[in-house]
GROMACS .gro file of C-alpha atoms in nm:
model
  371
    1MET     CA    1  -1.055  -0.320  -3.146
    2SER     CA    2  -0.826  -0.471  -2.896
    3ALA     CA    3  -0.945  -0.521  -2.551
    4VAL     CA    4  -0.826  -0.314  -2.277
    5SER     CA    5  -0.766  -0.657  -2.091
    6ASP     CA    6  -0.487  -0.697  -2.344
    7ARG     CA    7  -0.291  -0.423  -2.215
    8LEU     CA    8  -0.251  -0.579  -1.910
    9PRO     CA    9  -0.016  -0.854  -1.733
   10THR     CA   10  -0.135  -1.202  -1.639
   11PHE     CA   11  -0.307  -1.189  -1.309
   12PRO     CA   12  -0.002  -1.296  -1.086
   13TRP     CA   13  -0.226  -1.490  -0.798
   14ASP     CA   14  -0.336  -1.732  -1.060
   15LYS     CA   15   0.028  -1.864  -1.055
   16LEU     CA   16   0.008  -1.969  -0.678
   17GLU     CA   17  -0.307  -2.173  -0.725
   18PRO     CA   18  -0.085  -2.498  -0.754
   19TYR     CA   19   0.125  -2.452  -0.448
   20LYS     CA   20  -0.200  -2.314  -0.273
   21LYS     CA   21  -0.322  -2.688  -0.287
   22THR     CA   22  -0.044  -2.834  -0.179
   23ALA     CA   23  -0.038  -2.594   0.146
   24ALA     CA   24  -0.366  -2.671   0.159
   25SER     CA   25  -0.305  -3.077   0.170
   26HIS     CA   26  -0.139  -3.034   0.510
   27PRO     CA   27  -0.282  -3.279   0.755
   28ASP     CA   28  -0.342  -2.985   0.996
   29GLY     CA   29  -0.416  -2.738   0.747
   30ILE     CA   30  -0.280  -2.453   0.525
   31VAL     CA   31  -0.135  -2.148   0.716
   32ASP     CA   32  -0.186  -1.857   0.439
   33LEU     CA   33   0.058  -1.621   0.445
   34SER     CA   34   0.034  -1.518   0.102
   35VAL     CA   35  -0.224  -1.244   0.046
   36GLY     CA   36  -0.227  -0.973   0.306
   37THR     CA   37  -0.590  -0.937   0.427
   38PRO     CA   38  -0.706  -0.867   0.762
   39VAL     CA   39  -0.817  -1.155   0.968
   40ASP     CA   40  -0.932  -0.987   1.298
   41PRO     CA   41  -1.244  -0.835   1.405
   42VAL     CA   42  -1.373  -0.506   1.239
   43PRO     CA   43  -1.364  -0.267   1.602
   44GLU     CA   44  -1.665  -0.249   1.766
   45LEU     CA   45  -1.718   0.153   1.733
   46VAL     CA   46  -1.643   0.099   1.335
   47GLN     CA   47  -1.901  -0.162   1.336
   48LYS     CA   48  -2.155   0.050   1.551
   49ALA     CA   49  -2.105   0.351   1.301
   50LEU     CA   50  -2.168   0.175   0.991
   51ILE     CA   51  -2.502   0.012   1.151
   52ASP     CA   52  -2.590   0.364   1.289
   53ALA     CA   53  -2.580   0.448   0.913
   54ALA     CA   54  -2.720   0.190   0.726
   55ASP     CA   55  -3.042   0.367   0.668
   56SER     CA   56  -2.915   0.599   0.365
   57PRO     CA   57  -3.148   0.560   0.080
   58GLY     CA   58  -2.999   0.867  -0.091
   59TYR     CA   59  -2.659   0.879  -0.321
   60PRO     CA   60  -2.361   0.960  -0.111
   61THR     CA   61  -2.115   1.235  -0.247
   62VAL     CA   62  -1.786   1.176  -0.387
   63TRP     CA   63  -1.625   1.473  -0.171
   64GLY     CA   64  -1.798   1.255   0.123
   65THR     CA   65  -1.961   1.419   0.442
   66PRO     CA   66  -1.845   1.759   0.576
   67ALA     CA   67  -1.811   1.507   0.898
   68LEU     CA   68  -1.550   1.306   0.694
   69ARG     CA   69  -1.374   1.521   0.554
   70ASP     CA   70  -1.318   1.710   0.907
   71ALA     CA   71  -1.219   1.341   1.046
   72ILE     CA   72  -0.973   1.294   0.743
   73THR     CA   73  -0.796   1.669   0.800
   74GLY     CA   74  -0.780   1.617   1.156
   75TRP     CA   75  -0.599   1.288   1.150
   76VAL     CA   76  -0.361   1.410   0.882
   77GLU     CA   77  -0.257   1.710   1.124
   78ARG     CA   78  -0.241   1.506   1.458
   79ARG     CA   79  -0.112   1.153   1.315
   80LEU     CA   80   0.105   1.305   1.011
   81GLY     CA   81   0.228   1.669   1.185
   82ALA     CA   82   0.096   1.826   0.835
   83ARG     CA   83  -0.048   2.196   0.894
   84GLU     CA   84  -0.320   2.433   0.763
   85VAL     CA   85  -0.489   2.121   0.617
   86THR     CA   86  -0.846   2.230   0.487
   87HIS     CA   87  -1.124   2.047   0.328
   88ARG     CA   88  -0.969   2.133  -0.019
   89HIS     CA   89  -0.665   1.925   0.077
   90VAL     CA   90  -0.831   1.596   0.101
   91LEU     CA   91  -1.037   1.345  -0.095
   92PRO     CA   92  -1.226   1.023  -0.022
   93ILE     CA   93  -1.160   0.712  -0.233
   94VAL     CA   94  -1.326   0.382  -0.285
   95GLY     CA   95  -1.021   0.173  -0.149
   96SER     CA   96  -0.666   0.255  -0.249
   97LYS     CA   97  -0.604  -0.005  -0.501
   98GLU     CA   98  -0.902   0.163  -0.734
   99LEU     CA   99  -0.697   0.476  -0.703
  100VAL     CA  100  -0.359   0.353  -0.795
  101ALA     CA  101  -0.513   0.169  -1.112
  102TRP     CA  102  -0.719   0.468  -1.260
  103LEU     CA  103  -0.493   0.761  -1.161
  104PRO     CA  104  -0.254   0.812  -1.476
  105THR     CA  105  -0.597   0.797  -1.657
  106GLN     CA  106  -0.765   1.022  -1.474
  107LEU     CA  107  -0.482   1.277  -1.480
  108GLY     CA  108  -0.502   1.225  -1.857
  109LEU     CA  109  -0.173   1.084  -1.893
  110GLY     CA  110  -0.162   0.823  -2.238
  111PRO     CA  111   0.137   0.760  -2.506
  112GLY     CA  112   0.452   0.923  -2.449
  113ASP     CA  113   0.392   1.035  -2.090
  114LYS     CA  114   0.604   0.843  -1.831
  115VAL     CA  115   0.530   0.655  -1.489
  116ALA     CA  116   0.767   0.567  -1.258
  117TYR     CA  117   0.746   0.404  -0.952
  118PRO     CA  118   1.011   0.162  -0.742
  119ARG     CA  119   1.126  -0.174  -0.883
  120LEU     CA  120   0.990  -0.367  -0.658
  121ALA     CA  121   0.625  -0.274  -0.604
  122TYR     CA  122   0.271  -0.301  -0.613
  123PRO     CA  123   0.209  -0.489  -0.933
  124THR     CA  124  -0.118  -0.187  -0.976
  125TYR     CA  125   0.162   0.114  -1.021
  126GLU     CA  126   0.234  -0.061  -1.335
  127VAL     CA  127  -0.084  -0.140  -1.442
  128GLY     CA  128  -0.196   0.197  -1.414
  129ALA     CA  129   0.020   0.277  -1.661
  130ARG     CA  130  -0.071  -0.003  -1.895
  131LEU     CA  131  -0.441   0.077  -1.851
  132ALA     CA  132  -0.338   0.503  -1.993
  133ARG     CA  133  -0.134   0.353  -2.223
  134ALA     CA  134   0.181   0.560  -2.089
  135ASP     CA  135   0.534   0.410  -2.049
  136TYR     CA  136   0.667   0.325  -1.760
  137GLU     CA  137   0.981   0.262  -1.557
  138VAL     CA  138   1.102   0.152  -1.236
  139TYR     CA  139   1.394   0.299  -1.017
  140THR     CA  140   1.539   0.208  -0.692
  141HIS     CA  141   1.669   0.316  -0.340
  142THR     CA  142   1.941   0.071  -0.378
  143SER     CA  143   2.262   0.163  -0.477
  144GLY     CA  144   2.498  -0.016  -0.710
  145ALA     CA  145   2.190  -0.160  -0.821
  146ASP     CA  146   2.083  -0.236  -1.215
  147ALA     CA  147   1.830   0.057  -1.193
  148PRO     CA  148   1.834   0.449  -1.130
  149GLY     CA  149   1.780   0.592  -0.832
  150PRO     CA  150   1.451   0.807  -0.835
  151THR     CA  151   1.609   1.160  -0.889
  152ASP     CA  152   1.885   0.984  -1.150
  153LEU     CA  153   1.581   0.948  -1.336
  154ASP     CA  154   1.561   1.165  -1.697
  155PRO     CA  155   1.237   1.387  -1.623
  156THR     CA  156   1.178   1.428  -1.988
  157ASN     CA  157   0.795   1.360  -2.037
  158LEU     CA  158   0.835   1.163  -1.684
  159LYS     CA  159   0.454   1.314  -1.550
  160LEU     CA  160   0.374   1.073  -1.255
  161LEU     CA  161   0.654   0.990  -0.951
  162TRP     CA  162   0.491   0.710  -0.727
  163LEU     CA  163   0.685   0.661  -0.405
  164ASN     CA  164   0.597   0.405  -0.123
  165SER     CA  165   0.741   0.420   0.226
  166PRO     CA  166   0.712   0.180   0.395
  167SER     CA  167   0.734  -0.044   0.096
  168ASN     CA  168   0.527  -0.330  -0.012
  169PRO     CA  169   0.652  -0.610  -0.062
  170THR     CA  170   1.002  -0.529   0.123
  171GLY     CA  171   0.886  -0.270   0.440
  172GLN     CA  172   1.198  -0.045   0.370
  173VAL     CA  173   1.100   0.275   0.500
  174LEU     CA  174   1.241   0.625   0.350
  175ASP     CA  175   1.403   0.859   0.583
  176LYS     CA  176   1.290   1.213   0.626
  177GLN     CA  177   1.619   1.342   0.427
  178GLU     CA  178   1.588   1.104   0.174
  179LEU     CA  179   1.168   1.212   0.083
  180THR     CA  180   1.312   1.596   0.123
  181ARG     CA  181   1.536   1.538  -0.110
  182ILE     CA  182   1.300   1.392  -0.385
  183VAL     CA  183   1.018   1.635  -0.324
  184ALA     CA  184   1.284   1.869  -0.434
  185TRP     CA  185   1.399   1.732  -0.730
  186ALA     CA  186   1.046   1.611  -0.848
  187ARG     CA  187   0.924   2.012  -0.798
  188GLU     CA  188   1.232   2.111  -0.979
  189HIS     CA  189   1.131   1.928  -1.257
  190GLY     CA  190   0.755   1.933  -1.245
  191ILE     CA  191   0.696   1.618  -1.179
  192LEU     CA  192   0.384   1.504  -0.988
  193LEU     CA  193   0.492   1.329  -0.685
  194PHE     CA  194   0.210   1.054  -0.522
  195SER     CA  195   0.346   0.889  -0.208
  196ASP     CA  196   0.154   0.551  -0.126
  197GLU     CA  197   0.194   0.575   0.274
  198CYS     CA  198  -0.077   0.303   0.316
  199TYR     CA  199   0.151   0.131   0.596
  200LEU     CA  200   0.241   0.467   0.786
  201GLU     CA  201   0.086   0.357   1.111
  202LEU     CA  202   0.293   0.024   1.111
  203GLY     CA  203   0.631   0.083   1.175
  204TRP     CA  204   0.833  -0.158   1.371
  205GLU     CA  205   1.249  -0.041   1.360
  206ALA     CA  206   1.186   0.283   1.204
  207ASP     CA  207   0.961   0.560   1.218
  208PRO     CA  208   0.782   0.642   0.882
  209VAL     CA  209   0.752   1.023   0.812
  210SER     CA  210   0.485   1.135   0.545
  211VAL     CA  211   0.553   1.391   0.282
  212LEU     CA  212   0.266   1.600   0.423
  213HIS     CA  213   0.530   1.663   0.659
  214PRO     CA  214   0.645   2.001   0.678
  215ASP     CA  215   0.960   1.953   0.720
  216VAL     CA  216   0.961   1.736   0.408
  217ASN     CA  217   0.752   1.968   0.184
  218GLY     CA  218   0.857   2.313   0.325
  219GLY     CA  219   0.542   2.364   0.451
  220SER     CA  220   0.364   2.348   0.086
  221TYR     CA  221   0.179   2.065  -0.059
  222GLU     CA  222   0.265   2.180  -0.440
  223GLY     CA  223   0.288   1.911  -0.663
  224ILE     CA  224   0.278   1.632  -0.383
  225VAL     CA  225  -0.033   1.381  -0.289
  226SER     CA  226  -0.003   1.127   0.003
  227VAL     CA  227  -0.217   0.775  -0.052
  228HIS     CA  228  -0.358   0.661   0.263
  229SER     CA  229  -0.560   0.336   0.366
  230LEU     CA  230  -0.776   0.214   0.656
  231SER     CA  231  -0.762  -0.172   0.544
  232LYS     CA  232  -0.433  -0.253   0.787
  233ARG     CA  233  -0.483  -0.039   1.019
  234SER     CA  234  -0.825  -0.094   1.121
  235ASN     CA  235  -0.897  -0.399   0.969
  236LEU     CA  236  -1.136  -0.234   0.693
  237ALA     CA  237  -1.036  -0.408   0.407
  238GLY     CA  238  -1.412  -0.517   0.349
  239TYR     CA  239  -1.556  -0.175   0.346
  240ARG     CA  240  -1.325   0.006   0.097
  241ALA     CA  241  -1.218   0.297   0.272
  242ALA     CA  242  -0.914   0.518   0.205
  243PHE     CA  243  -0.797   0.887   0.088
  244LEU     CA  244  -0.597   1.114  -0.035
  245ALA     CA  245  -0.458   1.452   0.129
  246GLY     CA  246  -0.225   1.715  -0.064
  247ASP     CA  247  -0.258   1.918  -0.315
  248PRO     CA  248  -0.535   2.121  -0.348
  249ALA     CA  249  -0.456   2.222  -0.734
  250VAL     CA  250  -0.454   1.827  -0.805
  251LEU     CA  251  -0.729   1.681  -0.586
  252GLY     CA  252  -0.973   1.948  -0.719
  253PRO     CA  253  -1.008   1.829  -1.080
  254LEU     CA  254  -0.964   1.472  -0.966
  255LEU     CA  255  -1.303   1.554  -0.775
  256GLU     CA  256  -1.463   1.660  -1.051
  257ILE     CA  257  -1.311   1.364  -1.284
  258ARG     CA  258  -1.426   1.126  -0.995
  259LYS     CA  259  -1.809   1.295  -1.001
  260HIS     CA  260  -1.866   1.250  -1.321
  261GLY     CA  261  -1.754   0.850  -1.274
  262GLY     CA  262  -1.989   0.802  -1.012
  263MET     CA  263  -1.666   0.691  -0.779
  264MET     CA  264  -1.838   0.755  -0.423
  265THR     CA  265  -1.784   0.582  -0.099
  266PRO     CA  266  -2.099   0.464   0.023
  267ALA     CA  267  -2.272   0.635   0.288
  268PRO     CA  268  -2.242   0.379   0.572
  269THR     CA  269  -1.835   0.343   0.488
  270GLN     CA  270  -1.826   0.757   0.518
  271ALA     CA  271  -1.946   0.698   0.873
  272ALA     CA  272  -1.728   0.400   0.919
  273VAL     CA  273  -1.458   0.613   0.858
  274VAL     CA  274  -1.496   0.938   1.074
  275ALA     CA  275  -1.535   0.678   1.378
  276ALA     CA  276  -1.211   0.460   1.294
  277LEU     CA  277  -0.990   0.794   1.237
  278GLY     CA  278  -1.106   0.939   1.551
  279ASP     CA  279  -0.988   0.688   1.764
  280ASP     CA  280  -0.595   0.567   1.813
  281ALA     CA  281  -0.714   0.273   2.067
  282HIS     CA  282  -0.773   0.052   1.808
  283VAL     CA  283  -0.474   0.127   1.611
  284GLN     CA  284  -0.280   0.062   1.901
  285GLU     CA  285  -0.418  -0.264   2.012
  286GLN     CA  286  -0.475  -0.429   1.634
  287ARG     CA  287  -0.050  -0.297   1.593
  288GLU     CA  288   0.017  -0.506   1.918
  289ARG     CA  289  -0.118  -0.800   1.739
  290TYR     CA  290   0.063  -0.763   1.438
  291ALA     CA  291   0.403  -0.685   1.613
  292ALA     CA  292   0.368  -1.026   1.850
  293ARG     CA  293   0.305  -1.235   1.513
  294ARG     CA  294   0.628  -1.015   1.382
  295THR     CA  295   0.860  -1.159   1.635
  296ALA     CA  296   0.745  -1.499   1.642
  297LEU     CA  297   0.755  -1.559   1.261
  298ARG     CA  298   1.086  -1.380   1.216
  299ALA     CA  299   1.245  -1.618   1.483
  300ALA     CA  300   1.109  -1.882   1.283
  301LEU     CA  301   1.203  -1.823   0.975
  302LEU     CA  302   1.578  -1.703   1.072
  303GLY     CA  303   1.581  -2.048   1.239
  304HIS     CA  304   1.497  -2.202   0.947
  305GLY     CA  305   1.795  -2.053   0.699
  306PHE     CA  306   1.607  -1.774   0.589
  307ARG     CA  307   1.794  -1.405   0.563
  308ILE     CA  308   1.515  -1.119   0.609
  309GLU     CA  309   1.612  -0.770   0.431
  310HIS     CA  310   1.458  -0.443   0.522
  311SER     CA  311   1.120  -0.581   0.671
  312GLU     CA  312   1.125  -0.226   0.911
  313ALA     CA  313   0.781  -0.134   0.856
  314SER     CA  314   0.462  -0.300   0.713
  315LEU     CA  315   0.304  -0.591   0.705
  316TYR     CA  316   0.544  -0.822   0.568
  317LEU     CA  317   0.839  -1.007   0.644
  318TRP     CA  318   1.098  -0.993   0.295
  319ALA     CA  319   1.279  -1.318   0.341
  320THR     CA  320   1.515  -1.499   0.128
  321ARG     CA  321   1.723  -1.853   0.112
  322ASP     CA  322   1.947  -1.730  -0.187
  323GLU     CA  323   1.722  -1.944  -0.439
  324SER     CA  324   1.468  -1.897  -0.703
  325CYS     CA  325   1.151  -1.804  -0.505
  326TRP     CA  326   0.924  -2.055  -0.672
  327ASP     CA  327   1.182  -2.279  -0.490
  328THR     CA  328   1.116  -2.138  -0.180
  329VAL     CA  329   0.749  -2.132  -0.234
  330ALA     CA  330   0.727  -2.486  -0.308
  331HIS     CA  331   0.967  -2.559  -0.043
  332LEU     CA  332   0.731  -2.397   0.221
  333ALA     CA  333   0.397  -2.551   0.082
  334GLU     CA  334   0.513  -2.871   0.118
  335LEU     CA  335   0.485  -2.763   0.517
  336GLY     CA  336   0.187  -2.639   0.475
  337ILE     CA  337   0.252  -2.260   0.458
  338LEU     CA  338   0.181  -2.042   0.148
  339VAL     CA  339   0.423  -1.731   0.092
  340ALA     CA  340   0.405  -1.498  -0.182
  341PRO     CA  341   0.664  -1.544  -0.448
  342GLY     CA  342   0.901  -1.197  -0.493
  343ASP     CA  343   0.910  -1.187  -0.848
  344PHE     CA  344   0.551  -1.084  -0.819
  345TYR     CA  345   0.677  -0.733  -0.697
  346GLY     CA  346   0.955  -0.683  -1.013
  347ALA     CA  347   1.257  -0.893  -1.092
  348ALA     CA  348   1.435  -0.798  -0.879
  349GLY     CA  349   1.250  -1.020  -0.633
  350GLU     CA  350   1.309  -1.330  -0.796
  351LYS     CA  351   1.513  -1.477  -0.513
  352PHE     CA  352   1.255  -1.351  -0.216
  353VAL     CA  353   0.928  -1.395  -0.078
  354ARG     CA  354   0.693  -1.190   0.112
  355VAL     CA  355   0.562  -1.321   0.412
  356ALA     CA  356   0.246  -1.128   0.541
  357LEU     CA  357   0.169  -1.154   0.907
  358THR     CA  358  -0.199  -1.127   0.852
  359ALA     CA  359  -0.276  -1.484   0.983
  360THR     CA  360  -0.480  -1.547   1.308
  361ASP     CA  361  -0.254  -1.586   1.623
  362GLU     CA  362  -0.329  -2.007   1.609
  363ARG     CA  363  -0.232  -2.013   1.247
  364VAL     CA  364   0.097  -1.806   1.294
  365ARG     CA  365   0.181  -2.046   1.582
  366ALA     CA  366   0.109  -2.346   1.374
  367ALA     CA  367   0.361  -2.217   1.109
  368VAL     CA  368   0.630  -2.161   1.365
  369GLU     CA  369   0.587  -2.510   1.486
  370ARG     CA  370   0.610  -2.612   1.123
  371LEU     CA  371   0.939  -2.407   1.054
   0.00000   0.00000   0.00000
């Protein structure tokens, strides 16, 4: 019997290690703009909520406390403009990555079923399909490209359609009209639509919209689920805090499966999420930090001869010098700057690099000076 790991691609970040060593040898140290991991402090009110809930000896529930579900439903209505959201419309998850990786399996997909996702995308969409032994294909929102658009896909056996707006890695945002069109097409063909919206609160030159907005879904959550994370908005990547919101007919069975699998968010994290979702001030403060870093890095990259595409939202700049992404990675590594090669996210990224905004102000200033 072959190992499950045989179904998976090579873990991409291992390929970056030689360039990381080069960058680390810079006299002033490395500026790591490769992985988008938060570096700023966890908000104090969130830390306090975690500490206050530290004495939690019993098992937490997969569905979360009523207070957590209240916090999620309230945020979804307040921030996303969704209406009539009940506890049945939400489900806590243990960070968004585990959901993306295991969703096709938990949906019961397998050989002959298809999963579709953007041709430039988070690698875990493909991993999820591979783990389930499902087929997978990519689409694009770029006209004239060598891949179909989402509504040009063959719907035969297409069981799961992933959207990602704002996009990781490109920062591209799908407008309300495009989202509405895709939702209608998926419903027409009975295709379950999951929308990864983890960067929704980080729009810079666009105002991202959720598929849960009534202007997009017509006031119905049938066949649609959105994915949200507190990793970036609240610096809670270390807490593994995320949730789903959408169709109860989808979330109900997922809840039962996840109960059997013990996929429960720790009780202290649940309390921290309640505090984080109830406070908008810390989100605005963090946005301002990222906005300043984005402005500085964008100007420095343009001045260094880069062209930046999309990047109207999210925590990244999608940049190119019209050369192999690995040549660009090597060039920047010599300056002590580490970035992610675009082909980590699909062949269409072969001439791009992803530059993360997740470094301290001091390290961003160092990168700007070197560029």
